[in-house]
Coordinates of C-alpha atoms in Angstrom, one line a residue:
M66 CA -9.8 -1.3 -3.6
P67 CA -7.2 0.3 -1.2
R68 CA -3.6 0.4 -2.2
L69 CA -0.6 0.5 0.1
V70 CA 2.0 3.2 0.2
L71 CA 5.2 2.2 2.0
A72 CA 6.9 5.1 3.8
S73 CA 10.2 3.4 3.9
A74 CA 13.3 2.9 1.7
S75 CA 14.0 -0.5 3.2
P76 CA 14.4 -3.1 0.5
A77 CA 13.8 -5.9 3.1
R78 CA 10.3 -4.5 3.9
L79 CA 9.5 -4.1 0.2
A80 CA 10.6 -7.7 -0.5
T81 CA 8.6 -9.0 2.4
L82 CA 5.4 -7.3 1.2
R83 CA 5.9 -8.4 -2.4
S84 CA 6.4 -12.0 -1.3
A85 CA 3.1 -11.7 0.5
G86 CA 1.3 -10.6 -2.7
V87 CA 1.3 -6.8 -2.0
E88 CA 2.9 -4.4 -4.5
P89 CA 3.2 -1.1 -2.6
E90 CA 4.2 2.3 -3.9
V91 CA 7.4 3.5 -2.1
V92 CA 7.5 7.0 -0.9
V93 CA 10.5 7.7 1.4
S94 CA 9.5 9.8 4.4
G95 CA 12.8 11.7 4.8
V96 CA 12.2 11.9 8.6
D97 CA 15.3 12.6 10.6
E98 CA 15.3 9.7 13.1
S99 CA 17.9 11.4 15.3
T100 CA 15.3 14.0 16.4
V101 CA 13.5 11.4 18.5
D102 CA 15.3 10.2 21.6
G103 CA 14.9 9.4 25.3
L104 CA 12.0 7.0 24.8
P105 CA 11.8 3.3 25.9
P106 CA 12.8 1.1 22.9
A107 CA 9.3 -0.1 22.0
E108 CA 7.8 3.4 22.2
L109 CA 10.7 4.8 20.2
A110 CA 10.0 2.3 17.4
L111 CA 6.3 3.2 17.4
Q112 CA 6.9 7.0 17.5
L113 CA 9.3 6.9 14.6
A114 CA 6.9 4.7 12.6
E115 CA 4.1 7.2 13.2
L116 CA 6.3 10.2 12.2
K117 CA 7.2 8.5 8.9
A118 CA 3.7 7.6 8.1
A119 CA 2.4 11.1 8.9
A120 CA 5.1 12.8 6.9
V121 CA 4.2 10.8 3.7
A122 CA 0.5 11.0 4.3
D123 CA 0.7 14.8 4.6
R124 CA 2.8 15.0 1.4
L125 CA 0.3 12.9 -0.5
R126 CA -2.6 15.1 0.7
A127 CA -0.8 18.2 -0.2
G128 CA 0.0 17.0 -3.8
D129 CA -2.2 17.3 -6.8
R130 CA -2.5 13.6 -7.5
E131 CA -6.0 12.3 -8.0
D132 CA -5.1 8.7 -7.0
V133 CA -4.2 9.2 -3.3
G134 CA -7.7 9.1 -1.8
D135 CA -7.8 5.3 -1.4
A136 CA -4.2 5.0 -0.1
L137 CA -3.2 3.3 3.1
V138 CA 0.2 4.8 4.2
L139 CA 2.4 2.4 6.2
G140 CA 5.3 3.7 8.3
C141 CA 7.6 1.3 10.0
D142 CA 10.7 1.5 12.2
S143 CA 12.7 -1.1 14.1
V144 CA 15.1 -0.9 17.1
L145 CA 16.9 -3.6 19.0
E146 CA 16.6 -3.6 22.8
L147 CA 19.6 -4.8 24.6
D148 CA 20.1 -4.3 28.3
G149 CA 17.1 -1.9 28.2
E150 CA 18.7 0.4 25.6
A151 CA 17.5 1.0 22.1
H152 CA 19.9 0.4 19.2
G153 CA 19.2 1.4 15.6
K154 CA 21.6 1.4 12.7
P155 CA 25.3 1.6 13.8
A156 CA 26.8 5.0 12.9
S157 CA 30.2 3.4 11.9
P158 CA 32.0 0.1 11.4
E159 CA 33.6 0.5 14.8
E160 CA 30.2 0.9 16.5
A161 CA 28.9 -2.2 14.6
V162 CA 31.9 -4.2 16.0
R163 CA 31.2 -3.1 19.5
R164 CA 27.5 -3.9 19.1
W165 CA 28.2 -7.4 18.0
Q166 CA 30.8 -7.9 20.8
A167 CA 28.0 -7.0 23.2
M168 CA 25.3 -9.1 21.5
R169 CA 27.2 -12.4 20.9
G170 CA 26.0 -15.3 22.8
R171 CA 23.1 -13.3 24.2
S172 CA 19.5 -12.4 23.3
G173 CA 17.8 -9.1 22.5
V174 CA 14.3 -7.9 21.6
L175 CA 13.6 -6.5 18.2
H176 CA 10.8 -4.0 18.3
S177 CA 9.1 -3.0 15.0
G178 CA 6.6 -0.1 15.1
H179 CA 3.8 0.1 12.6
A180 CA 1.6 3.0 11.8
L181 CA -1.1 2.9 9.1
H182 CA -2.9 6.0 7.8
D183 CA -6.2 5.7 5.8
L184 CA -6.3 8.8 3.6
A185 CA -9.9 8.2 2.7
S186 CA -11.2 8.2 6.3
G187 CA -8.5 10.0 8.0
R188 CA -8.2 7.2 10.6
V189 CA -4.8 6.1 12.0
V190 CA -4.0 2.8 13.7
A191 CA -0.6 1.9 15.2
A192 CA 1.0 -0.9 17.1
T193 CA 4.4 -2.5 17.9
A194 CA 5.4 -6.1 17.3
S195 CA 8.3 -7.4 19.4
T196 CA 10.3 -10.6 18.9
T197 CA 13.1 -12.1 20.9
V198 CA 16.3 -12.8 18.9
H199 CA 19.1 -15.2 20.1
F200 CA 22.5 -14.5 18.8
A201 CA 25.3 -17.0 18.1
D202 CA 28.6 -16.7 20.1
V203 CA 30.5 -15.5 17.1
D204 CA 34.3 -14.8 17.5
D205 CA 36.1 -11.6 16.7
A206 CA 37.2 -12.8 13.2
E207 CA 33.6 -13.5 12.3
I208 CA 32.4 -10.1 13.6
A209 CA 35.2 -8.3 11.6
A210 CA 34.3 -10.2 8.4
Y211 CA 30.6 -9.5 8.8
V212 CA 31.1 -5.8 9.5
A213 CA 33.5 -5.6 6.5
T214 CA 30.6 -6.6 4.2
G215 CA 28.8 -3.4 5.2
E216 CA 25.5 -5.2 5.8
P217 CA 25.3 -4.4 9.6
L218 CA 25.6 -0.7 8.9
H219 CA 22.3 -0.5 7.0
V220 CA 20.0 -2.3 9.4
A221 CA 18.6 -1.8 12.9
G222 CA 20.5 -3.8 15.5
A223 CA 23.4 -4.4 13.1
F224 CA 22.1 -7.7 11.9
T225 CA 19.7 -9.4 9.5
V226 CA 18.0 -12.8 9.5
D227 CA 17.3 -12.8 5.7
G228 CA 20.9 -12.0 4.6
L229 CA 24.5 -12.6 5.6
G230 CA 23.6 -12.2 9.3
G231 CA 21.2 -15.1 9.2
A232 CA 23.9 -17.6 10.2
F233 CA 24.6 -15.6 13.3
V234 CA 21.0 -15.8 14.6
T235 CA 20.4 -19.1 16.5
G236 CA 16.7 -18.6 17.3
I237 CA 13.7 -16.4 17.2
E238 CA 10.7 -16.3 19.5
G239 CA 7.9 -14.6 17.7
D240 CA 7.1 -13.5 14.2
F241 CA 10.1 -13.9 11.8
H242 CA 8.8 -11.0 9.6
T243 CA 9.0 -8.6 12.6
V244 CA 12.7 -9.1 12.6
V245 CA 12.9 -8.3 8.8
G246 CA 11.1 -5.1 9.6
V247 CA 7.4 -5.5 8.9
S248 CA 5.1 -7.9 10.7
L249 CA 2.6 -9.3 8.2
P250 CA 0.2 -10.7 10.9
L251 CA 0.2 -7.3 12.7
L252 CA -0.2 -5.4 9.5
R253 CA -3.2 -7.6 8.5
D254 CA -4.8 -6.8 11.9
L255 CA -4.2 -3.0 11.4
V256 CA -5.7 -3.2 7.9
G257 CA -8.7 -5.0 9.4
E258 CA -9.1 -2.3 12.1
L259 CA -9.5 0.3 9.3
G260 CA -12.3 -1.8 7.8
H261 CA -10.4 -3.3 4.9
A262 CA -9.6 -6.9 4.1
W263 CA -6.0 -8.0 3.8
T264 CA -6.7 -9.8 0.6
E265 CA -7.9 -6.5 -1.0
L266 CA -4.2 -5.4 -1.0
W267 CA -3.1 -8.4 -3.1
A268 CA -1.7 -7.4 -6.4
P269 CA -3.8 -8.3 -9.5
S270 CA -1.0 -10.8 -10.5
V271 CA -1.9 -13.0 -7.5
P272 CA -3.8 -15.9 -9.0
P273 CA -7.4 -16.2 -8.1
A274 CA -8.7 -19.1 -5.9
P275 CA -9.9 -22.1 -8.0
A276 CA -13.6 -22.4 -8.5
S277 CA -15.3 -24.9 -6.2

């Protein structure tokens, strides 16, 4: 049975996978995201995801562990596209405030790149999921209070849908999980492209189907 290695420190991605019955090993890539620039938002998200997955895959291959041969290494990265520009995590509270002042009452597209390395076969598959997000017309006091919590500083686009920022998102067109950071339907497709069944990734604690 293959096992999943998540090349990300994102607690939201980890929680999403766990809620779907997958218990991944977490190995943070350490990739410097600032080294990649100048790409369209969707391509940027995919390129960063590929770099993260490749960095962890190379590290696992170079190690002396005997249990890496069946690993599927998943790299993900998300950026928000607004007015054709890519926005990742805000660098400061001031930037987060400006970001929300630009987003409020409008819509953006959240791109989440996914790259999956099969260490056994050496194959790599990758794709980007994109979801339109509609933001509430929040006032300056709400923006200040939200930024003061610190949450917007730790997430791409300066918002969440599964945390405090959920009240400021009025609608989503597409896969909810994409906005959280990992699209489960897309990941299932990528796992299938590599010749594995999604259900093979379920943790042993997932109850078996009842006998017919």
